[in-house]
C-alpha positions as a printed Julia matrix, in Angstrom:
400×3 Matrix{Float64}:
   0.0     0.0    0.0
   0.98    3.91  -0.01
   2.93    4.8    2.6
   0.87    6.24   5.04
   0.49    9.76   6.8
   2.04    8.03  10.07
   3.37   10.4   12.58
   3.45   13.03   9.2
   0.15   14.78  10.91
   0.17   16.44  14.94
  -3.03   17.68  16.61
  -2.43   21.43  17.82
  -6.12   21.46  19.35
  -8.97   20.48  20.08
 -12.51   21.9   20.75
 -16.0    20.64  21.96
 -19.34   22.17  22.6
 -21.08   20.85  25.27
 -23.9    18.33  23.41
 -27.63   17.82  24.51
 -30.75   19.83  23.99
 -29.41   23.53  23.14
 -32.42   25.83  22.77
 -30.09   28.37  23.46
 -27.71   27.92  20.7
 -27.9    27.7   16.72
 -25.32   26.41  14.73
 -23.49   28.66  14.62
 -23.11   29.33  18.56
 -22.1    25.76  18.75
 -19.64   25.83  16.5
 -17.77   28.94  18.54
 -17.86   27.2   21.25
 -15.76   24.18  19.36
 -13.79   26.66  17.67
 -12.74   28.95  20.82
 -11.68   26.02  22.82
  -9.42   24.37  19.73
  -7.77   27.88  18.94
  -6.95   29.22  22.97
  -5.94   24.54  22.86
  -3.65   25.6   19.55
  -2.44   28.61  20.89
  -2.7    30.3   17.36
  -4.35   33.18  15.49
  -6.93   33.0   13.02
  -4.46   34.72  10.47
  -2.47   31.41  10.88
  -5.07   28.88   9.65
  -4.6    28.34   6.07
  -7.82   25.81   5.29
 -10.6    24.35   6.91
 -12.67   21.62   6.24
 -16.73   21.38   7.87
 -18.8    18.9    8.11
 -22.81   18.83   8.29
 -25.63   16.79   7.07
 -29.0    18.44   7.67
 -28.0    21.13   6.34
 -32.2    22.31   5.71
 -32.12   22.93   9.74
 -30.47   26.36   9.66
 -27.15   25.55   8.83
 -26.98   26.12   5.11
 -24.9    24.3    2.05
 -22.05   25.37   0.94
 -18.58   26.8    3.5
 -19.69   30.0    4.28
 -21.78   28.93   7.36
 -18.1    27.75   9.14
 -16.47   30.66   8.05
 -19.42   33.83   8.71
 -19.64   31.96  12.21
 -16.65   31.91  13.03
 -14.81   34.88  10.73
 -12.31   32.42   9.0
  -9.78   35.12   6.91
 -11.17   34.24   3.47
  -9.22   30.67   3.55
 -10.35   27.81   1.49
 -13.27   25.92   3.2
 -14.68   22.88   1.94
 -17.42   21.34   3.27
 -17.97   17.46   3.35
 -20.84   14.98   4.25
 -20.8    11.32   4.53
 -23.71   10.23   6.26
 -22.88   10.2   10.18
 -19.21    9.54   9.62
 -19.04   13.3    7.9
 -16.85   14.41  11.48
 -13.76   12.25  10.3
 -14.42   12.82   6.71
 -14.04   16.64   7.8
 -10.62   15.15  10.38
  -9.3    13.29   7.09
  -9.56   16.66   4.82
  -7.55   18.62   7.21
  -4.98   16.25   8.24
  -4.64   14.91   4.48
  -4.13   18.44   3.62
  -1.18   18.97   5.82
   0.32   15.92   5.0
   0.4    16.56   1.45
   2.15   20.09   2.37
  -0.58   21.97   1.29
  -1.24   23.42   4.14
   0.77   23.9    7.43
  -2.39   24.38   9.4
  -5.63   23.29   8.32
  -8.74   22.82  10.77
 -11.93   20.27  10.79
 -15.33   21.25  11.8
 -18.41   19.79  12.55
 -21.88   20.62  13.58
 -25.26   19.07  13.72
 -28.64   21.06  15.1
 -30.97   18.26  15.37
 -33.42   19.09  17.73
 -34.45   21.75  15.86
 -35.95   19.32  13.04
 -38.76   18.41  15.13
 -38.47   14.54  14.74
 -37.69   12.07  17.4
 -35.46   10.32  15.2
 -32.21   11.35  12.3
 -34.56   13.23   9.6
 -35.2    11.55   6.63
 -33.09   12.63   3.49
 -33.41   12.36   0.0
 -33.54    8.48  -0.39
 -32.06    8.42  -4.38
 -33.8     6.28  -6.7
 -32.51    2.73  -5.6
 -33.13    2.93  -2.43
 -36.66    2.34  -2.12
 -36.02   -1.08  -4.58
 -33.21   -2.09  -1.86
 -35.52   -0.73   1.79
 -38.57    0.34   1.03
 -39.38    0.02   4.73
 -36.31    0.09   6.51
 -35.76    2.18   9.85
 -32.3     2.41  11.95
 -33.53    0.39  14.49
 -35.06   -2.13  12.67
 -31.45   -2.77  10.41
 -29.8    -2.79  13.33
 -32.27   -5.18  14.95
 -31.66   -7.6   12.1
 -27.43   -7.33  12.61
 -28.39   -9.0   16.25
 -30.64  -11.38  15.21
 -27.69  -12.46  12.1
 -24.84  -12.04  15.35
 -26.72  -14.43  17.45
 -27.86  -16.69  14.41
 -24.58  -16.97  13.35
 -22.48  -17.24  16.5
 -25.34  -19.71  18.21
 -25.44  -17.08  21.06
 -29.06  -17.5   22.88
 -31.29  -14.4   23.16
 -31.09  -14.14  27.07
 -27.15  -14.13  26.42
 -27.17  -11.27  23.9
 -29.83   -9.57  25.42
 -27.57   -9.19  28.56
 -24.61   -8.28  26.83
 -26.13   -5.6   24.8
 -27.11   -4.33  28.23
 -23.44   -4.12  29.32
 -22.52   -2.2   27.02
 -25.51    0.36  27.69
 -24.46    0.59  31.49
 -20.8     0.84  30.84
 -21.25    3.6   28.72
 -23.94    5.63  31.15
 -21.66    5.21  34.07
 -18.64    6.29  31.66
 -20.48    9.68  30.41
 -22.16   10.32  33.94
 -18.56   11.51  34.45
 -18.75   14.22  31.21
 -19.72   17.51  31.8
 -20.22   17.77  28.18
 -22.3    14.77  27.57
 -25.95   15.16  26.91
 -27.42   12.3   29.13
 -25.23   11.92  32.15
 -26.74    9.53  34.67
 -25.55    5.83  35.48
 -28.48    3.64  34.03
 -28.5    -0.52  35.69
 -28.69   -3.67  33.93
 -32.2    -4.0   35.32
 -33.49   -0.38  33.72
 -31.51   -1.52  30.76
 -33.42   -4.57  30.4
 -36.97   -3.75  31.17
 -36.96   -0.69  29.24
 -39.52   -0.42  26.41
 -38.74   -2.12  23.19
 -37.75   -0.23  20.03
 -37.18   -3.06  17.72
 -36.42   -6.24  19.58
 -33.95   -7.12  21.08
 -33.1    -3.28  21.17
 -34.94   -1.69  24.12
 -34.73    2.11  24.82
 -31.4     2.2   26.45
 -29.72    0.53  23.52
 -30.5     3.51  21.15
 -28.57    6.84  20.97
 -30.38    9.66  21.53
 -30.5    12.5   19.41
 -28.54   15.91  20.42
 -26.79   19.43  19.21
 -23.43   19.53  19.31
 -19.73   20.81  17.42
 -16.27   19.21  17.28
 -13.47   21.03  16.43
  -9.51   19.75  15.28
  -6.71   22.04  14.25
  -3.94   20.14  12.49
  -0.57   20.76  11.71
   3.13   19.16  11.11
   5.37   17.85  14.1
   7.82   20.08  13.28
   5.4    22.97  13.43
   3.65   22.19  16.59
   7.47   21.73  18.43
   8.56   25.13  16.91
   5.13   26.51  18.76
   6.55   25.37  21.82
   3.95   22.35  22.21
   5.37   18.97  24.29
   3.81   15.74  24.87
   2.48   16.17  20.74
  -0.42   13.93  19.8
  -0.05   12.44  16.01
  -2.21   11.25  13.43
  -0.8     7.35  12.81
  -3.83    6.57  10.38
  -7.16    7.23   8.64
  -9.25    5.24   6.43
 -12.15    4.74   4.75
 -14.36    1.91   3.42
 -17.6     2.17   1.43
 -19.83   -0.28   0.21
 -20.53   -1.25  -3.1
 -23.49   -3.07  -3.26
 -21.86   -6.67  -2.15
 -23.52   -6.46   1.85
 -27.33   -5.03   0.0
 -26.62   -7.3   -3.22
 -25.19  -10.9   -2.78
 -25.42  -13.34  -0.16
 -22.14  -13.83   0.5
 -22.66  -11.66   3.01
 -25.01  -12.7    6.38
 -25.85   -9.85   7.69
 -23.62  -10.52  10.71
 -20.64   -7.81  10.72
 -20.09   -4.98   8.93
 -17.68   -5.56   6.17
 -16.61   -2.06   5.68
 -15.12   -2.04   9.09
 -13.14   -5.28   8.37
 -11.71   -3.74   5.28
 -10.87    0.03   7.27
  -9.53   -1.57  10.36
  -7.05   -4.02   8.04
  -5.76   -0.91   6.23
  -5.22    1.48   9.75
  -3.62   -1.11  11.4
  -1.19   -1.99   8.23
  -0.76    2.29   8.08
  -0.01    2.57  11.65
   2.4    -0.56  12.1
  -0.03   -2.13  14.11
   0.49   -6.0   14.11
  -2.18   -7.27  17.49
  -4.44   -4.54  17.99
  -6.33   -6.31  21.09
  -2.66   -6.18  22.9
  -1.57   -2.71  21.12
  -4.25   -0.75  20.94
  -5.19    1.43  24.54
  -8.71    2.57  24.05
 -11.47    3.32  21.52
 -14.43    5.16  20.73
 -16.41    3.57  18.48
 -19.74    4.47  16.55
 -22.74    2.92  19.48
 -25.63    4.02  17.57
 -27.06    0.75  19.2
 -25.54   -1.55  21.78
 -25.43   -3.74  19.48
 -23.68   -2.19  16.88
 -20.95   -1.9   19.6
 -20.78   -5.38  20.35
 -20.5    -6.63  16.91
 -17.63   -4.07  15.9
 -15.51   -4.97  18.65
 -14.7    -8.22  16.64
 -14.81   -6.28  12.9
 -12.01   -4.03  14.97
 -10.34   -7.23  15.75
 -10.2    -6.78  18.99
 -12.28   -9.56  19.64
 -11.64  -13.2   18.14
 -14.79  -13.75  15.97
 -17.61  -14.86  18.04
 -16.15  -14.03  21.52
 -17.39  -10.3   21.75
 -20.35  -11.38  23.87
 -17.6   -12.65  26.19
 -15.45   -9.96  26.67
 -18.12   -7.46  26.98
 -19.16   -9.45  29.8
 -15.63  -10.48  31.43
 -15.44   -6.1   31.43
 -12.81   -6.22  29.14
 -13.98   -2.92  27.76
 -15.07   -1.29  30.75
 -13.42    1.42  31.77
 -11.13   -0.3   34.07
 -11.04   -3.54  31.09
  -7.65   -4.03  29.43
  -9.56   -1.59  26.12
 -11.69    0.61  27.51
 -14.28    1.75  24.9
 -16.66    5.09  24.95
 -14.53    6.33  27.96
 -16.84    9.41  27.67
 -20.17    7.93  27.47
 -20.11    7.27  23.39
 -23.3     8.42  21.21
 -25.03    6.86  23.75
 -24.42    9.53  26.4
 -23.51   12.25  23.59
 -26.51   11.58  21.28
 -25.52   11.59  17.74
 -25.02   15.48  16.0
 -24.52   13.66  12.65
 -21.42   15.77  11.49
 -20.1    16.48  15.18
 -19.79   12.72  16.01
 -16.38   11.8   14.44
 -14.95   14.54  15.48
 -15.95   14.41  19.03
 -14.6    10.85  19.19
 -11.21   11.8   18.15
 -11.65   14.5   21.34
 -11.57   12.18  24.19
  -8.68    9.98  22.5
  -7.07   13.16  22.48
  -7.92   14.44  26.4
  -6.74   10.65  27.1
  -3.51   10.87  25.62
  -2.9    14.25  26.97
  -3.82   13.45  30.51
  -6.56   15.93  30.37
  -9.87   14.14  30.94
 -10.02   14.95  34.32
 -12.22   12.03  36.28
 -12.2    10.06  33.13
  -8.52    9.83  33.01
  -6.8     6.49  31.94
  -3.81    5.39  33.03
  -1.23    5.7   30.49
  -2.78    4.96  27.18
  -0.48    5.67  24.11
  -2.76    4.19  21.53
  -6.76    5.81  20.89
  -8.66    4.24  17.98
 -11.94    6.06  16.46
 -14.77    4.27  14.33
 -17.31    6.18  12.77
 -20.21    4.86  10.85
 -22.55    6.23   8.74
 -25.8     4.23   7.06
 -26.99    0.81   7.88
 -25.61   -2.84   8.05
 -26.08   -3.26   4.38
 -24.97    0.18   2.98
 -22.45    2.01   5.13
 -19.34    3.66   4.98
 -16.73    2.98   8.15
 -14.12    5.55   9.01
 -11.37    4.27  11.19
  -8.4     6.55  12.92
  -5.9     5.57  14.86
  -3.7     8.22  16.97
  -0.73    8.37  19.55
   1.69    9.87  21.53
   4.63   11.19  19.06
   6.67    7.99  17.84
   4.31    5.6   19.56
């Protein structure tokens, strides 16, 4: 393969809004929050930033097409911005523009951007876009939890686990991830949930109960990116840097042929192979410190623990329930509370991910704080089991 971005990339900053139900804030208030945070973070001037790259999806709430909402909001000094969308993984889409930028040496400091209003649409649920003209041939009735329903009932087909068994461990991961984000001031939902609330919540699409869905929220992300040798002559220690990025995106094989059983998500299997290969990465389950992965259901979390190859195929039900990825587990995933504490701001998501790997490797997430964790791995999914794309990044401490 090419040879990689590894260690080519640093993070200067990094910015979050808080997420949840902001009535008080449009778009564009959310996105100075993100923005204010990264630059005082950076420790740079606006006049410095040479490109940025945003990322939204509903754009019909208030945000508008186009890059002029990211740089009116935020009075960007008539630098190239380029906005991107990808379904929910548009927040690394936006990460992989900026960084991709800099590594190519066209630009020695780019930033990535993303913002979602969502509770303005109105709609319990992510709004309903323009479906194309195959779609309704492919799902005429599809919802998210529905395809996500029929991954677990595939996982457990396949893997010969019994509904009581997945059930439970579907409920792990909902309770690890509450009492992870009751700990994040900036998470939307922050209260510890129990395995008992977990399982006799009301059913969305069986076996997916309340507390296995991701709410919806508001939020903006915020990255400024730049080279080592930049950040260094800025005076910045302990450097964070970008080891790999990829992305995978289906081509009709998962919707189209049965060679596929609905069980995984192939896309993932195909991004984590190529981010492990860029970053050097040879065992990931022994390498690899922490994650934040895309939970848009408990179940979705489950299964890509073993497309991240973390787990050994079929064993994820285990390890969720030994606590290998609680927060004190040897890989602690959604250290902040995931989507499922955050909600999901469609083009704020990917980018808020690669925030707590980058508190973590900092030593900056206060009561969330790991102990020593040099590797942070981000997966960010947008669409459904059978038509997706997966974004995976991997980042680290400088030489890592």
């Amino acid at each position: 393969m090419a040879a990689g971005i590894k260690d080519k990339v640093a993070i200067l900053g990094m910015g979050c809004s808080k997420f949840g139900e902001r009535w008080d804030a449009g778009p564009e208030e959310l996105m100075v929050e993100a923005y204010l945070e990264a630059m005082q973070d950076a420790g740079i001037e606006p006049s410095q930033l040479d490109a940025a790259w945003f990322s939204t999806h509903i754009d019909e709430t208030g945000t508008g097409k186009g890059g002029t909402p990211m740089s009116l909001a935020l009075r960007l000094p008539n630098i190239a911005v380029t906005r991107v969308e990808n379904f929910c993984a548009g927040g690394s889409e936006a990460l992989r523009g900026a960084v991709y930028a800099v590594a190519s040496g066209a630009a020695d400091i780019a930033i990535a951007m993303g913002v979602e209003k969502l509770k303005d649409t109105g709609y319990g649920g992510l709004p309903v876009g323009n479906a194309g003209t195959l779609i309704p041939q492919w799902a005429p009735s599809g919802s998210a939890p529905g395809n996500f329903a029929q991954l677990a009932s595939a996982y457990r087909a396949k893997h010969g686990v019994s509904k009581e068994d997945l059930k439970r461990a579907i409920a792990h991961v909902s309770v690890k991830s509450h009492a992870n984000g009751a700990k994040n001031p900036k998470a939307h939902l922050q209260n510890a949930v129990t395995e008992e609330q977990v399982m006799n919540a009301p059913m969305i699409a069986e076996p997916l109960g309340l507390f296995d869905c991701c709410g919806v929220s508001d939020g903006a992300a915020a990255a400024i990116v730049t080279t080592p040798e930049i950040a260094k002559a800025l005076g910045k220690t302990n450097i964070v840097t970008v080891k790999a990025m990829q992305l995978a995106v289906s081509n009709g094989l998962e919707s189209q042929h049965n060679s596929w059983d609905g069980s995984y998500f192939h896309t993932a299997r195909i991004a984590a192979k190529k981010a492990y290969m860029e970053a050097g990465i040879q065992k990931p389950r022994d390498e690899v410190s922490m994650m934040e992965v895309h939970d848009c259901f408990s179940i979705t979390e489950l299964v890509t623990m073993e497309d991240l190859f973390i787990s050994p195929e079929g064993h994820a039900v285990k390890d969720v329930m030994d606590g290998f990825y609680d927060s004190d587990g040897k890989v602690p995933c959604q250290i902040d509370g995931g989507l499922k504490c955050f909600g999901h701001p469609i083009g704020a998501s990917g980018l808020r991910m690669a925030y707590e790997m980058y508190l973590q490797l900092q030593g900056r997430a206060g009561a969330r704080q790991l102990k020593n964790p040099r590797i942070g791995l981000t997966h960010n999914l947008g669409g459904a089991p059978s038509q997706n794309v997966c974004s995976v990044t991997i980042i680290g401490a400088h030489g890592a």
